Structure formats: C-alpha cells, structure tokens
Short mmCIF file of C-alpha atoms in Angstrom, two decimals:
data_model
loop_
_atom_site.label_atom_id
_atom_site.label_comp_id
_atom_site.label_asym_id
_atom_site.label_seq_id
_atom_site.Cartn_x
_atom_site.Cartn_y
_atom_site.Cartn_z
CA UNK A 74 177.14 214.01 -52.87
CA UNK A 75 177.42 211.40 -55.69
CA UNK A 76 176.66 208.42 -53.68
CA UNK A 77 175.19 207.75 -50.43
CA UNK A 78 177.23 206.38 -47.73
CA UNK A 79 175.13 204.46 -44.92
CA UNK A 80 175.86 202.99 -41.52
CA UNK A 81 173.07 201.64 -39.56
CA UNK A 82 171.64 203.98 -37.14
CA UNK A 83 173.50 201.48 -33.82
CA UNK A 84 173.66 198.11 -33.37
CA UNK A 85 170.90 197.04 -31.69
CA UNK A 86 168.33 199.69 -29.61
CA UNK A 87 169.29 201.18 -26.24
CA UNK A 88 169.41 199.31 -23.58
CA UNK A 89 167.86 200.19 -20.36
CA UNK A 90 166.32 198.48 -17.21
CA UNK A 91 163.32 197.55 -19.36
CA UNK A 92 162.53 195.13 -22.24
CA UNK A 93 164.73 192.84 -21.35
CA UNK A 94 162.94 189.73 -21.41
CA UNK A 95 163.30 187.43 -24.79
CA UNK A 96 159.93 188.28 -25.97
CA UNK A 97 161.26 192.33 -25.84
CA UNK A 98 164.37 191.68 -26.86
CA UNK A 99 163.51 189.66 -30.35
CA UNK A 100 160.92 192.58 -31.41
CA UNK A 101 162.90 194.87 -30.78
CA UNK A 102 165.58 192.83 -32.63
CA UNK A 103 163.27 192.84 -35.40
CA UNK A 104 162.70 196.68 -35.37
CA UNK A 105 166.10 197.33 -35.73
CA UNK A 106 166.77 194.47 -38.71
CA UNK A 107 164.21 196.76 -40.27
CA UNK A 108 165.62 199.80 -39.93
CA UNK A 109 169.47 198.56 -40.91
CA UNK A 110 167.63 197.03 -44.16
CA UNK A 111 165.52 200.22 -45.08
CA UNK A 112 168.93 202.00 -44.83
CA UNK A 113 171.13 198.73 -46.79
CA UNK A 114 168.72 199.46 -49.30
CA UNK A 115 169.21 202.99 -50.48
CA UNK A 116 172.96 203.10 -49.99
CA UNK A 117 175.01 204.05 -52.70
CA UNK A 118 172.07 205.56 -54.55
CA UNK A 119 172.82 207.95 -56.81
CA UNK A 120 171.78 211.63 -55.74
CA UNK A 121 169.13 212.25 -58.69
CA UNK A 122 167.40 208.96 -57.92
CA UNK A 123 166.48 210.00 -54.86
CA UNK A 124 163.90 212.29 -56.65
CA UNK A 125 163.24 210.44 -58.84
CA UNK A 126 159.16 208.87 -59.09
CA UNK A 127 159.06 205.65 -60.46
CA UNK A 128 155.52 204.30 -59.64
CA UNK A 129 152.29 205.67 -60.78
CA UNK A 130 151.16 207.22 -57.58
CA UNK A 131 154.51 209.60 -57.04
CA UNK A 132 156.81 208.98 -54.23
CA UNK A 133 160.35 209.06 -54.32
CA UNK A 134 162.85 207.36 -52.45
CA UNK A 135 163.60 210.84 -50.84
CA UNK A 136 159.93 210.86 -49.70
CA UNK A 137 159.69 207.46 -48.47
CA UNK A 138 162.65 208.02 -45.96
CA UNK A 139 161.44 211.02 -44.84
CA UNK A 140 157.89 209.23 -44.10
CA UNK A 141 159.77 206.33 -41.99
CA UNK A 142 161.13 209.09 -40.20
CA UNK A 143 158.00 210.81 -39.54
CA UNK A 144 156.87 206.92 -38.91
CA UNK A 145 159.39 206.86 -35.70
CA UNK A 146 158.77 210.03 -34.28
CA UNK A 147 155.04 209.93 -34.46
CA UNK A 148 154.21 206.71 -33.25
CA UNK A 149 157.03 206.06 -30.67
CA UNK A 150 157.71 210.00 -29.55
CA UNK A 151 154.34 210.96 -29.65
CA UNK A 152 152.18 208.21 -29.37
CA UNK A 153 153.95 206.65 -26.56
CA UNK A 154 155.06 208.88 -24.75
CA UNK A 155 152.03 211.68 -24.62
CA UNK A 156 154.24 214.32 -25.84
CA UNK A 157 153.76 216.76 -28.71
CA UNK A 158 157.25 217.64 -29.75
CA UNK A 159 158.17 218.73 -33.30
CA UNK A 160 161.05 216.32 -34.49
CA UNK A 161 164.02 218.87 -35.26
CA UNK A 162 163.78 217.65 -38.99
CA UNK A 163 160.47 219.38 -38.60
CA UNK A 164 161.85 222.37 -37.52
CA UNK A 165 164.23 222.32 -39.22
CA UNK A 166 162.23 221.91 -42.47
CA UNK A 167 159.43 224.47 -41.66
CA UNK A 168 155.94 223.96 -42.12
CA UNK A 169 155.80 225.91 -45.47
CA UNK A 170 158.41 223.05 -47.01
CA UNK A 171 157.09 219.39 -46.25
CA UNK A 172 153.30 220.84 -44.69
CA UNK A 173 150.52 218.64 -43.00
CA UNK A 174 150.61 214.92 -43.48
CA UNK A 175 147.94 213.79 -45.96
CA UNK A 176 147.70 210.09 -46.24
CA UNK A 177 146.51 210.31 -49.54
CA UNK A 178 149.59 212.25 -51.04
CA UNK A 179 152.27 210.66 -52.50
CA UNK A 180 155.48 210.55 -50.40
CA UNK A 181 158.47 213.44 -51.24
CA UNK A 182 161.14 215.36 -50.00
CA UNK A 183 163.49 217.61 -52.27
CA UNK A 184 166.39 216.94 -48.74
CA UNK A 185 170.14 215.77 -49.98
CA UNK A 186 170.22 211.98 -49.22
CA UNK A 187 172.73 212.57 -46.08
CA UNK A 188 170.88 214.56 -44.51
CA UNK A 189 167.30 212.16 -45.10
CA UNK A 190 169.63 209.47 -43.56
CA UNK A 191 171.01 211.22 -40.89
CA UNK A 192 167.20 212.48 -39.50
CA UNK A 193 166.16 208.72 -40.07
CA UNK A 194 169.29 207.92 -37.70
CA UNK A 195 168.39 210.74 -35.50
CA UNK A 196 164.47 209.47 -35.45
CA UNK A 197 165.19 205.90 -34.44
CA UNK A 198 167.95 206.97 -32.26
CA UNK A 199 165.28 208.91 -29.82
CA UNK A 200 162.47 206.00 -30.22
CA UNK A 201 165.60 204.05 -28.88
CA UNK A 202 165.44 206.21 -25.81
CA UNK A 203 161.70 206.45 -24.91
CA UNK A 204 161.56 201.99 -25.87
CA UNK A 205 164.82 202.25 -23.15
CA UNK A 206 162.92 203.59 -20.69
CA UNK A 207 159.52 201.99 -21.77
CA UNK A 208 158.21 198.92 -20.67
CA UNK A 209 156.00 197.22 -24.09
CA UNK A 210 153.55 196.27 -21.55
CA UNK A 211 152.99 200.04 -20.98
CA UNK A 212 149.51 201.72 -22.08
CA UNK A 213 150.56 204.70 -24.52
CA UNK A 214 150.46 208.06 -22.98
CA UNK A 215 149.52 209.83 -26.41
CA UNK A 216 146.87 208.08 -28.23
CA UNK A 217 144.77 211.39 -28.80
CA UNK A 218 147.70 212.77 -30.94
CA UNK A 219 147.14 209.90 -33.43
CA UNK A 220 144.34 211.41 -36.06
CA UNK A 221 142.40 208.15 -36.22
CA UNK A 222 140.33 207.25 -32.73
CA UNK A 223 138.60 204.22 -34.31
CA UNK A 224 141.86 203.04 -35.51
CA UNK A 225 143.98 203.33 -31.99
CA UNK A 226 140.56 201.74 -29.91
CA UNK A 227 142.85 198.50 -30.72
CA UNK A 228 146.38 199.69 -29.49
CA UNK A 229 146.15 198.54 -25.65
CA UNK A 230 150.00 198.68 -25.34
CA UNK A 231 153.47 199.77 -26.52
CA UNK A 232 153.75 196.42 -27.74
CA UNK A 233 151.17 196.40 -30.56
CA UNK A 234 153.38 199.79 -31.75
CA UNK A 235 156.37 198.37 -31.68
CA UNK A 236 154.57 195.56 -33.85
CA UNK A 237 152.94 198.16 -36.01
CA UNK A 238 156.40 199.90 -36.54
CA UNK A 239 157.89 196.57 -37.74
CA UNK A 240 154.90 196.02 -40.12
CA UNK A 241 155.17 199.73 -41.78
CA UNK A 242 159.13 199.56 -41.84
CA UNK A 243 158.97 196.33 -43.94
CA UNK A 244 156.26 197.14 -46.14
CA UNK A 245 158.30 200.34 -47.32
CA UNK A 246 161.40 198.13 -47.06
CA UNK A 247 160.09 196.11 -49.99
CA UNK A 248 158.54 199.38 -51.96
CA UNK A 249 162.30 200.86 -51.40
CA UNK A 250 164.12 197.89 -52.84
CA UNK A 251 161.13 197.53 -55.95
CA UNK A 252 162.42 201.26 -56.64
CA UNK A 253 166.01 200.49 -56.18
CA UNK A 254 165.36 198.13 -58.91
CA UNK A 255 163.81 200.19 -61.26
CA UNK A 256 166.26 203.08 -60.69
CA UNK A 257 169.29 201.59 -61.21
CA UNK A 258 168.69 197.81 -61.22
CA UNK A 259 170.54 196.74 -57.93
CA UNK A 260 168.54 193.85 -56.44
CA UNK A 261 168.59 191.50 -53.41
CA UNK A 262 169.39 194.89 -50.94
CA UNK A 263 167.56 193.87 -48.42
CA UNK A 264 165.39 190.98 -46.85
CA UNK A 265 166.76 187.85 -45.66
#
C-alpha cells in the first residue's frame, strides 16, 4: 500500500439510552474530534514513514497508533467495564510480537498502515459500545486492571476517563502531526 486511505472510525459515538445530556454529548463530541484528527493526520502517509523514527526517543508513527489503540481498549474496555479481554489486535499480534507495555519504551509497531488504522477503528468502535451503554456518572468496574493504584485513587467516574482519553488523544495528536512534518513536510493536518 503506497498511501494510506482514512475514513473516520463513524460520525459521532454510538448512541444509546445514556449520555445524552449536553454535558455527555459535547465530551464525547470532543473524543471523537480527536480521534477523526489523529486519523486526518496520518492519511496519505507514505508506507515507509510509518517506520520511520524521527525524534530522539524512537517511536514511529506506526507505534503511536498502535498505542492510541491500546489507549481505547485499556482504559474504556478494561477500565470501565471490569473486564479483562485481549483486544483481537492483541491476539492477533501475539505476545511474542508487540510484548508487555513498558511506559518507558519508545512506541513501535512493524503492522501495514491499513491494518494500524483499521484496529484503531475497531478500538474506538467497541469503547463506542461500552460509553453507549455507560452512564459517565458511573464508578469504573475495572480500576485494579490499571497498573498504577496511586494514580486511579483520583478516577471517581467514567467521566474523568473519558476526560483522560481526550487529554492522551490530543497530546499524541500534536506529536503525530510534529512527525508528519518532519517526514514529509505536510502541515496544518489536524487541530482547529
């Protein structure tokens, strides 16, 4: 695949019977402006830049979209819901390939770019379900899978995840469009 084609994972996240009020509706409006920009940013990347370091420190495109996948699935699969399920990217990918999350490494994956963007698409598309079906008033069920306690002593609700997942998305939004830059010097990709 020369290029990468992108579409944003849906329009706007699932709707259910919950969330519904304007305060629910705008973060979660936010979450998914995020998540279109993240992917506005990397299409039409050329292949080889997607493993391609261009910071001190390592990660690759490739890597950082695989870690905003790991992002959704952790925080609003596990987290919230109190279940331990391997993502199928995960599975998929074996333990032997992408191993243990270490917070310290830097970010890669050696995955084609359509199939990064399709598990980031299939990620957000299931944290769409459980937020569906979640009220952000809601305690999360899964705290204890999370491998800092003194860090999740201050998430009280689905809410402050949701916030959390807007924070990390956009920080990584901008580190995706700095390396956009520097790979092939397309600017202004994302943001408003």
């Amino acid at each position: 695949m020369a290029d990468s084609q992108v579409t944003p994972p849906t329009a706007s996240p699932a709707v259910g019977d919950v969330n519904q009020d304007n305060e629910s509706l705008m973060l979660l409006g936010f979450l998914q402006y995020q998540r279109d920009t993240v992917l506005k940013i990397v299409e039409g990347l050329p292949e080889e830049a997607w493993q391609t370091p261009v910071v001190p420190s390592g990660w690759t495109v490739a890597g950082m979209l695989w870690h905003l996948g790991g992002v959704e699935h952790h925080w609003f699969q596990h987290v919230i819901t109190g279940v331990r399920e391997e993502s199928p990217a995960a599975e998929e990918a074996g333990d032997e390939e992408e191993g243990t999350y270490d917070p310290e490494a830097a970010f890669i994956c050696d995955w084609p770019s359509a199939d990064l963007i399709a598990n980031y698409r299939d990620e957000c598309r299931r944290s769409d379900e459980v937020l569906a079906v979640t009220p952000l008033s809601a305690a999360p069920r899964g705290l204890g899978f999370h491998p800092d306690p003194q860090y999740t002593k201050q998430i009280t609700n689905v809410r402050w995840i949701v916030l959390h997942a807007i924070e990390e998305t956009a920080v990584h939004s901008g580190h995706l469009e700095i390396a956009r830059e520097l790979l092939d010097g397309k600017t202004r990709l994302g943001g408003r």
